[in-house]
Amino acid sequence: MKSYAVTDIGVKRTMNQDTFFCTEESVGILPNCFIVADGMGGHNAGDIASKLVVSSFVSHLKTSSERTPIQAIEEAIKASNEELIAKAMDVKELEGMGTTFVMATLIDDELMVANIGDSRLYLIKDDKIIQITRDHSLVAEMVRKGEIKKEEARFHPQKNVVLRAISTQGVVSPDFYKIKVKKDDIFLLCSDGLSDMLEDTEIIKTIGEYSEVSDIAERMVVLANENGGKDNITLVLVKV
């Protein structure tokens, strides 16, 4: 396995509220761990939310006594959500903060994914790109209900309305996905600062142009900024 993570403030933002975690080494019961979190909230609250949740999640994974990966992940997400709520209660300026959260771990030939919010995980295999996670957002619901077309969702004025997040509104549970992967498959975790700025075809084309995951990831950031860079750009790219 080869992995690479990168974050960029983008062209329009004055602060980076994204956080990532990327390790091919074991974290508690998990043999590896990859995370992207996109913070939300005024001032620097989003920045604090994403960093707090990611660090708390990793810390709880390391000490978890749960016997299965799913149980360990669920417990760590719950604990990090509770810590976020407690932090916001102590500091009034942080009230209402939250973060999206997408994580993955590769166990043998099976990729386990947990997701809350609209940060995504894609699987790229055989020159095809598949969005594995399901966005917890208003426009995603509108697409699923047939109210708008998928092509319209990327530029919809309510694109940033997230329906589920790790936030001060209460403890939430993630959606889980399990998929089989094989050698040379690539999976991509990213914030919407990347997925909103790049077409699927651009992602596939970039992967085809470079052999190293670091070169692919850095090029994606450049392209996202060239296409507008309207938000923070964060991605974790892993080649099996």
PDB file of C-alpha atoms in Angstrom:
ATOM      1  CA  MET A   1       0.000   0.000   0.000  1.00  0.00           C
ATOM      2  CA  LYS A   2       1.105   3.552  -0.778  1.00  0.00           C
ATOM      3  CA  SER A   3      -0.613   6.588   0.705  1.00  0.00           C
ATOM      4  CA  TYR A   4      -0.308  10.359   0.601  1.00  0.00           C
ATOM      5  CA  ALA A   5      -2.269  13.182   2.217  1.00  0.00           C
ATOM      6  CA  VAL A   6      -2.346  16.904   1.475  1.00  0.00           C
ATOM      7  CA  THR A   7      -4.386  19.933   2.494  1.00  0.00           C
ATOM      8  CA  ASP A   8      -4.532  23.408   0.970  1.00  0.00           C
ATOM      9  CA  ILE A   9      -6.354  26.572   2.006  1.00  0.00           C
ATOM     10  CA  GLY A  10      -7.642  27.148  -1.535  1.00  0.00           C
ATOM     11  CA  VAL A  11      -7.988  30.472  -3.331  1.00  0.00           C
ATOM     12  CA  LYS A  12     -11.015  32.051  -1.622  1.00  0.00           C
ATOM     13  CA  ARG A  13     -10.729  31.119   2.074  1.00  0.00           C
ATOM     14  CA  THR A  14      -8.678  32.911   4.736  1.00  0.00           C
ATOM     15  CA  MET A  15      -8.493  29.877   7.064  1.00  0.00           C
ATOM     16  CA  ASN A  16      -8.113  26.143   6.554  1.00  0.00           C
ATOM     17  CA  GLN A  17     -10.791  24.308   8.548  1.00  0.00           C
ATOM     18  CA  ASP A  18      -9.981  20.852   7.141  1.00  0.00           C
ATOM     19  CA  THR A  19      -8.019  18.188   9.013  1.00  0.00           C
ATOM     20  CA  PHE A  20      -6.607  14.859   7.830  1.00  0.00           C
ATOM     21  CA  PHE A  21      -5.002  11.806   9.384  1.00  0.00           C
ATOM     22  CA  CYS A  22      -3.033   9.292   7.333  1.00  0.00           C
ATOM     23  CA  THR A  23      -1.068   6.295   8.526  1.00  0.00           C
ATOM     24  CA  GLU A  24      -0.253   2.892   7.087  1.00  0.00           C
ATOM     25  CA  GLU A  25       0.620   1.719  10.597  1.00  0.00           C
ATOM     26  CA  SER A  26      -1.832   0.189  13.057  1.00  0.00           C
ATOM     27  CA  VAL A  27      -4.007   2.365  15.261  1.00  0.00           C
ATOM     28  CA  GLY A  28      -5.487   0.235  18.014  1.00  0.00           C
ATOM     29  CA  ILE A  29      -7.399  -2.653  16.444  1.00  0.00           C
ATOM     30  CA  LEU A  30      -7.202  -1.087  12.963  1.00  0.00           C
ATOM     31  CA  PRO A  31      -4.219  -2.099  10.760  1.00  0.00           C
ATOM     32  CA  ASN A  32      -4.150   1.389   9.163  1.00  0.00           C
ATOM     33  CA  CYS A  33      -6.265   4.529   9.280  1.00  0.00           C
ATOM     34  CA  PHE A  34      -7.160   7.337   6.873  1.00  0.00           C
ATOM     35  CA  ILE A  35      -9.398  10.305   7.752  1.00  0.00           C
ATOM     36  CA  VAL A  36     -10.641  13.575   6.244  1.00  0.00           C
ATOM     37  CA  ALA A  37     -12.720  16.039   8.297  1.00  0.00           C
ATOM     38  CA  ASP A  38     -14.168  19.338   7.056  1.00  0.00           C
ATOM     39  CA  GLY A  39     -14.954  21.724   9.916  1.00  0.00           C
ATOM     40  CA  MET A  40     -17.958  24.037  10.072  1.00  0.00           C
ATOM     41  CA  GLY A  41     -18.639  27.081  12.238  1.00  0.00           C
ATOM     42  CA  GLY A  42     -17.919  30.775  12.522  1.00  0.00           C
ATOM     43  CA  HIS A  43     -14.541  32.346  13.326  1.00  0.00           C
ATOM     44  CA  ASN A  44     -12.131  29.460  14.000  1.00  0.00           C
ATOM     45  CA  ALA A  45     -14.776  27.069  15.347  1.00  0.00           C
ATOM     46  CA  GLY A  46     -14.670  24.806  12.271  1.00  0.00           C
ATOM     47  CA  ASP A  47     -10.914  24.531  12.542  1.00  0.00           C
ATOM     48  CA  ILE A  48     -11.190  23.560  16.205  1.00  0.00           C
ATOM     49  CA  ALA A  49     -14.013  21.078  15.519  1.00  0.00           C
ATOM     50  CA  SER A  50     -12.211  19.106  12.817  1.00  0.00           C
ATOM     51  CA  LYS A  51      -8.929  18.967  14.751  1.00  0.00           C
ATOM     52  CA  LEU A  52     -10.628  18.002  18.003  1.00  0.00           C
ATOM     53  CA  VAL A  53     -12.702  15.230  16.440  1.00  0.00           C
ATOM     54  CA  VAL A  54      -9.820  13.697  14.484  1.00  0.00           C
ATOM     55  CA  SER A  55      -7.385  13.750  17.415  1.00  0.00           C
ATOM     56  CA  SER A  56     -10.037  12.451  19.826  1.00  0.00           C
ATOM     57  CA  PHE A  57     -11.090   9.691  17.414  1.00  0.00           C
ATOM     58  CA  VAL A  58      -7.509   8.474  16.970  1.00  0.00           C
ATOM     59  CA  SER A  59      -6.844   8.660  20.713  1.00  0.00           C
ATOM     60  CA  HIS A  60      -9.937   6.609  21.539  1.00  0.00           C
ATOM     61  CA  LEU A  61      -9.079   4.033  18.859  1.00  0.00           C
ATOM     62  CA  LYS A  62      -5.684   3.481  20.477  1.00  0.00           C
ATOM     63  CA  THR A  63      -7.223   2.681  23.860  1.00  0.00           C
ATOM     64  CA  SER A  64     -10.428   0.980  22.745  1.00  0.00           C
ATOM     65  CA  SER A  65     -11.249  -2.402  24.243  1.00  0.00           C
ATOM     66  CA  GLU A  66     -13.824  -3.190  21.563  1.00  0.00           C
ATOM     67  CA  ARG A  67     -13.223  -6.502  19.802  1.00  0.00           C
ATOM     68  CA  THR A  68     -14.266  -5.640  16.246  1.00  0.00           C
ATOM     69  CA  PRO A  69     -13.244  -2.772  13.949  1.00  0.00           C
ATOM     70  CA  ILE A  70     -16.835  -1.554  13.515  1.00  0.00           C
ATOM     71  CA  GLN A  71     -17.426  -1.461  17.263  1.00  0.00           C
ATOM     72  CA  ALA A  72     -14.126   0.352  17.828  1.00  0.00           C
ATOM     73  CA  ILE A  73     -14.920   2.925  15.139  1.00  0.00           C
ATOM     74  CA  GLU A  74     -18.450   3.501  16.440  1.00  0.00           C
ATOM     75  CA  GLU A  75     -17.213   3.905  20.003  1.00  0.00           C
ATOM     76  CA  ALA A  76     -14.459   6.334  18.965  1.00  0.00           C
ATOM     77  CA  ILE A  77     -16.866   8.475  16.915  1.00  0.00           C
ATOM     78  CA  LYS A  78     -19.345   8.606  19.793  1.00  0.00           C
ATOM     79  CA  ALA A  79     -16.627   9.586  22.258  1.00  0.00           C
ATOM     80  CA  SER A  80     -15.216  12.294  19.970  1.00  0.00           C
ATOM     81  CA  ASN A  81     -18.737  13.686  19.419  1.00  0.00           C
ATOM     82  CA  GLU A  82     -19.258  13.851  23.178  1.00  0.00           C
ATOM     83  CA  GLU A  83     -15.933  15.669  23.598  1.00  0.00           C
ATOM     84  CA  LEU A  84     -16.966  18.180  20.927  1.00  0.00           C
ATOM     85  CA  ILE A  85     -20.227  18.882  22.757  1.00  0.00           C
ATOM     86  CA  ALA A  86     -18.406  19.308  26.064  1.00  0.00           C
ATOM     87  CA  LYS A  87     -15.891  21.715  24.504  1.00  0.00           C
ATOM     88  CA  ALA A  88     -18.674  23.852  23.035  1.00  0.00           C
ATOM     89  CA  MET A  89     -20.421  24.002  26.417  1.00  0.00           C
ATOM     90  CA  ASP A  90     -17.237  25.358  28.004  1.00  0.00           C
ATOM     91  CA  VAL A  91     -16.566  27.981  25.308  1.00  0.00           C
ATOM     92  CA  LYS A  92     -19.603  29.953  24.167  1.00  0.00           C
ATOM     93  CA  GLU A  93     -17.925  31.104  20.934  1.00  0.00           C
ATOM     94  CA  LEU A  94     -17.753  27.484  19.806  1.00  0.00           C
ATOM     95  CA  GLU A  95     -21.478  26.861  20.101  1.00  0.00           C
ATOM     96  CA  GLY A  96     -22.837  25.323  16.888  1.00  0.00           C
ATOM     97  CA  MET A  97     -19.482  24.068  15.608  1.00  0.00           C
ATOM     98  CA  GLY A  98     -19.250  20.764  13.792  1.00  0.00           C
ATOM     99  CA  THR A  99     -17.383  18.737  11.221  1.00  0.00           C
ATOM    100  CA  THR A 100     -17.896  16.187   8.503  1.00  0.00           C
ATOM    101  CA  PHE A 101     -15.984  12.943   8.919  1.00  0.00           C
ATOM    102  CA  VAL A 102     -14.982  10.210   6.513  1.00  0.00           C
ATOM    103  CA  MET A 103     -12.544   7.450   7.407  1.00  0.00           C
ATOM    104  CA  ALA A 104     -11.321   4.191   5.954  1.00  0.00           C
ATOM    105  CA  THR A 105      -9.219   1.232   6.961  1.00  0.00           C
ATOM    106  CA  LEU A 106      -7.981  -1.547   4.707  1.00  0.00           C
ATOM    107  CA  ILE A 107      -8.223  -4.985   6.311  1.00  0.00           C
ATOM    108  CA  ASP A 108      -6.773  -7.652   4.007  1.00  0.00           C
ATOM    109  CA  ASP A 109      -8.735  -7.227   0.765  1.00  0.00           C
ATOM    110  CA  GLU A 110     -11.696  -5.404   2.323  1.00  0.00           C
ATOM    111  CA  LEU A 111     -12.028  -1.651   2.694  1.00  0.00           C
ATOM    112  CA  MET A 112     -14.141  -0.527   5.651  1.00  0.00           C
ATOM    113  CA  VAL A 113     -15.511   3.009   5.424  1.00  0.00           C
ATOM    114  CA  ALA A 114     -17.410   5.208   7.905  1.00  0.00           C
ATOM    115  CA  ASN A 115     -18.987   8.493   6.866  1.00  0.00           C
ATOM    116  CA  ILE A 116     -20.892  11.428   8.388  1.00  0.00           C
ATOM    117  CA  GLY A 117     -21.541  14.521   6.259  1.00  0.00           C
ATOM    118  CA  ASP A 118     -20.564  15.320   2.690  1.00  0.00           C
ATOM    119  CA  SER A 119     -16.851  14.548   2.640  1.00  0.00           C
ATOM    120  CA  ARG A 120     -16.459  11.571   0.327  1.00  0.00           C
ATOM    121  CA  LEU A 121     -14.666   8.346  -0.428  1.00  0.00           C
ATOM    122  CA  TYR A 122     -14.221   7.297  -4.042  1.00  0.00           C
ATOM    123  CA  LEU A 123     -12.940   3.996  -5.399  1.00  0.00           C
ATOM    124  CA  ILE A 124     -11.007   4.210  -8.670  1.00  0.00           C
ATOM    125  CA  LYS A 125     -10.511   0.902 -10.449  1.00  0.00           C
ATOM    126  CA  ASP A 126     -10.224  -0.217 -14.071  1.00  0.00           C
ATOM    127  CA  ASP A 127     -10.335   3.441 -15.222  1.00  0.00           C
ATOM    128  CA  LYS A 128     -13.683   3.942 -13.506  1.00  0.00           C
ATOM    129  CA  ILE A 129     -14.513   6.132 -10.511  1.00  0.00           C
ATOM    130  CA  ILE A 130     -17.239   5.150  -8.035  1.00  0.00           C
ATOM    131  CA  GLN A 131     -18.484   7.302  -5.169  1.00  0.00           C
ATOM    132  CA  ILE A 132     -18.807   4.853  -2.279  1.00  0.00           C
ATOM    133  CA  THR A 133     -20.126   7.181   0.412  1.00  0.00           C
ATOM    134  CA  ARG A 134     -23.517   8.851   0.394  1.00  0.00           C
ATOM    135  CA  ASP A 135     -23.611  12.601   1.048  1.00  0.00           C
ATOM    136  CA  HIS A 136     -25.633  13.713   4.055  1.00  0.00           C
ATOM    137  CA  SER A 137     -26.567  17.032   2.467  1.00  0.00           C
ATOM    138  CA  LEU A 138     -29.647  18.893   1.314  1.00  0.00           C
ATOM    139  CA  VAL A 139     -28.751  18.863  -2.377  1.00  0.00           C
ATOM    140  CA  ALA A 140     -27.902  15.151  -2.257  1.00  0.00           C
ATOM    141  CA  GLU A 141     -31.391  14.496  -0.903  1.00  0.00           C
ATOM    142  CA  MET A 142     -32.829  16.675  -3.684  1.00  0.00           C
ATOM    143  CA  VAL A 143     -30.950  14.606  -6.275  1.00  0.00           C
ATOM    144  CA  ARG A 144     -32.138  11.334  -4.731  1.00  0.00           C
ATOM    145  CA  LYS A 145     -35.724  12.591  -4.810  1.00  0.00           C
ATOM    146  CA  GLY A 146     -35.380  13.682  -8.454  1.00  0.00           C
ATOM    147  CA  GLU A 147     -35.916  17.363  -7.653  1.00  0.00           C
ATOM    148  CA  ILE A 148     -32.659  18.409  -9.331  1.00  0.00           C
ATOM    149  CA  LYS A 149     -30.172  16.706 -11.634  1.00  0.00           C
ATOM    150  CA  LYS A 150     -26.842  15.394 -10.362  1.00  0.00           C
ATOM    151  CA  GLU A 151     -25.011  17.873 -12.610  1.00  0.00           C
ATOM    152  CA  GLU A 152     -26.833  20.767 -10.921  1.00  0.00           C
ATOM    153  CA  ALA A 153     -25.871  19.728  -7.391  1.00  0.00           C
ATOM    154  CA  ARG A 154     -22.243  20.913  -7.566  1.00  0.00           C
ATOM    155  CA  PHE A 155     -23.277  24.533  -8.134  1.00  0.00           C
ATOM    156  CA  HIS A 156     -26.570  24.689  -6.241  1.00  0.00           C
ATOM    157  CA  PRO A 157     -26.854  27.732  -3.890  1.00  0.00           C
ATOM    158  CA  GLN A 158     -27.621  25.406  -0.961  1.00  0.00           C
ATOM    159  CA  LYS A 159     -24.733  23.070  -1.734  1.00  0.00           C
ATOM    160  CA  ASN A 160     -23.155  23.618   1.698  1.00  0.00           C
ATOM    161  CA  VAL A 161     -26.217  22.670   3.762  1.00  0.00           C
ATOM    162  CA  VAL A 162     -25.156  19.499   5.601  1.00  0.00           C
ATOM    163  CA  LEU A 163     -27.913  17.416   7.182  1.00  0.00           C
ATOM    164  CA  ARG A 164     -25.730  15.228   9.379  1.00  0.00           C
ATOM    165  CA  ALA A 165     -22.398  16.022  11.022  1.00  0.00           C
ATOM    166  CA  ILE A 166     -20.403  15.461  14.186  1.00  0.00           C
ATOM    167  CA  SER A 167     -21.701  18.554  15.960  1.00  0.00           C
ATOM    168  CA  THR A 168     -23.081  20.107  19.117  1.00  0.00           C
ATOM    169  CA  GLN A 169     -26.618  19.082  18.111  1.00  0.00           C
ATOM    170  CA  GLY A 170     -26.247  15.590  19.564  1.00  0.00           C
ATOM    171  CA  VAL A 171     -24.350  12.342  19.088  1.00  0.00           C
ATOM    172  CA  VAL A 172     -24.739  10.844  15.613  1.00  0.00           C
ATOM    173  CA  SER A 173     -23.924   7.476  14.072  1.00  0.00           C
ATOM    174  CA  PRO A 174     -21.983   6.994  10.829  1.00  0.00           C
ATOM    175  CA  ASP A 175     -22.965   5.124   7.703  1.00  0.00           C
ATOM    176  CA  PHE A 176     -20.740   2.070   7.181  1.00  0.00           C
ATOM    177  CA  TYR A 177     -19.613   0.548   3.904  1.00  0.00           C
ATOM    178  CA  LYS A 178     -17.543  -2.549   3.125  1.00  0.00           C
ATOM    179  CA  ILE A 179     -16.064  -3.104  -0.323  1.00  0.00           C
ATOM    180  CA  LYS A 180     -13.662  -5.605  -1.807  1.00  0.00           C
ATOM    181  CA  VAL A 181     -10.506  -4.166  -3.355  1.00  0.00           C
ATOM    182  CA  LYS A 182      -7.644  -5.621  -5.341  1.00  0.00           C
ATOM    183  CA  LYS A 183      -4.094  -4.740  -6.283  1.00  0.00           C
ATOM    184  CA  ASP A 184      -3.693  -1.347  -8.002  1.00  0.00           C
ATOM    185  CA  ASP A 185      -7.133  -0.129  -6.912  1.00  0.00           C
ATOM    186  CA  ILE A 186      -7.042   3.429  -5.579  1.00  0.00           C
ATOM    187  CA  PHE A 187      -9.285   4.964  -2.974  1.00  0.00           C
ATOM    188  CA  LEU A 188      -9.639   8.687  -2.411  1.00  0.00           C
ATOM    189  CA  LEU A 189     -10.974  10.445   0.672  1.00  0.00           C
ATOM    190  CA  CYS A 190     -11.647  14.152   0.170  1.00  0.00           C
ATOM    191  CA  SER A 191     -13.449  17.252   1.391  1.00  0.00           C
ATOM    192  CA  ASP A 192     -15.921  18.983  -0.907  1.00  0.00           C
ATOM    193  CA  GLY A 193     -13.236  21.543  -1.714  1.00  0.00           C
ATOM    194  CA  LEU A 194     -11.865  18.889  -4.072  1.00  0.00           C
ATOM    195  CA  SER A 195     -15.030  17.127  -5.248  1.00  0.00           C
ATOM    196  CA  ASP A 196     -16.771  20.432  -6.050  1.00  0.00           C
ATOM    197  CA  MET A 197     -13.845  21.666  -8.128  1.00  0.00           C
ATOM    198  CA  LEU A 198     -12.946  18.535 -10.106  1.00  0.00           C
ATOM    199  CA  GLU A 199     -15.072  16.513 -12.485  1.00  0.00           C
ATOM    200  CA  ASP A 200     -14.806  12.727 -12.188  1.00  0.00           C
ATOM    201  CA  THR A 201     -13.128  12.692 -15.589  1.00  0.00           C
ATOM    202  CA  GLU A 202     -10.417  15.053 -14.337  1.00  0.00           C
ATOM    203  CA  ILE A 203      -9.706  12.763 -11.384  1.00  0.00           C
ATOM    204  CA  ILE A 204      -9.385   9.706 -13.625  1.00  0.00           C
ATOM    205  CA  LYS A 205      -7.214  11.606 -16.126  1.00  0.00           C
ATOM    206  CA  THR A 206      -4.853  12.819 -13.378  1.00  0.00           C
ATOM    207  CA  ILE A 207      -4.475   9.326 -11.949  1.00  0.00           C
ATOM    208  CA  GLY A 208      -3.588   8.064 -15.420  1.00  0.00           C
ATOM    209  CA  GLU A 209      -0.898  10.712 -15.905  1.00  0.00           C
ATOM    210  CA  TYR A 210       1.200   9.960 -12.801  1.00  0.00           C
ATOM    211  CA  SER A 211       2.492   6.792 -11.162  1.00  0.00           C
ATOM    212  CA  GLU A 212       3.242   8.136  -7.671  1.00  0.00           C
ATOM    213  CA  VAL A 213       0.326   8.857  -5.325  1.00  0.00           C
ATOM    214  CA  SER A 214       2.098  12.003  -4.095  1.00  0.00           C
ATOM    215  CA  ASP A 215       2.299  13.407  -7.632  1.00  0.00           C
ATOM    216  CA  ILE A 216      -1.364  12.566  -8.278  1.00  0.00           C
ATOM    217  CA  ALA A 217      -2.510  14.228  -5.047  1.00  0.00           C
ATOM    218  CA  GLU A 218      -0.466  17.382  -5.507  1.00  0.00           C
ATOM    219  CA  ARG A 219      -1.674  17.740  -9.094  1.00  0.00           C
ATOM    220  CA  MET A 220      -5.289  17.420  -7.967  1.00  0.00           C
ATOM    221  CA  VAL A 221      -4.783  20.328  -5.559  1.00  0.00           C
ATOM    222  CA  VAL A 222      -3.332  22.458  -8.362  1.00  0.00           C
ATOM    223  CA  LEU A 223      -6.266  21.642 -10.635  1.00  0.00           C
ATOM    224  CA  ALA A 224      -8.829  22.362  -7.893  1.00  0.00           C
ATOM    225  CA  ASN A 225      -7.269  25.794  -7.362  1.00  0.00           C
ATOM    226  CA  GLU A 226      -7.093  26.461 -11.088  1.00  0.00           C
ATOM    227  CA  ASN A 227     -10.808  25.609 -11.311  1.00  0.00           C
ATOM    228  CA  GLY A 228     -11.681  28.192  -8.666  1.00  0.00           C
ATOM    229  CA  GLY A 229     -10.382  26.906  -5.325  1.00  0.00           C
ATOM    230  CA  LYS A 230     -13.569  28.083  -3.617  1.00  0.00           C
ATOM    231  CA  ASP A 231     -13.006  26.051  -0.444  1.00  0.00           C
ATOM    232  CA  ASN A 232     -10.263  24.312   1.501  1.00  0.00           C
ATOM    233  CA  ILE A 233      -8.933  21.307  -0.414  1.00  0.00           C
ATOM    234  CA  THR A 234      -8.003  18.131   1.446  1.00  0.00           C
ATOM    235  CA  LEU A 235      -7.453  14.613   0.216  1.00  0.00           C
ATOM    236  CA  VAL A 236      -5.962  11.297   1.223  1.00  0.00           C
ATOM    237  CA  LEU A 237      -5.007   9.052  -1.688  1.00  0.00           C
ATOM    238  CA  VAL A 238      -4.203   5.365  -1.189  1.00  0.00           C
ATOM    239  CA  LYS A 239      -3.068   2.817  -3.780  1.00  0.00           C
ATOM    240  CA  VAL A 240      -3.531  -0.826  -2.878  1.00  0.00           C
TER     241      VAL A 240
END
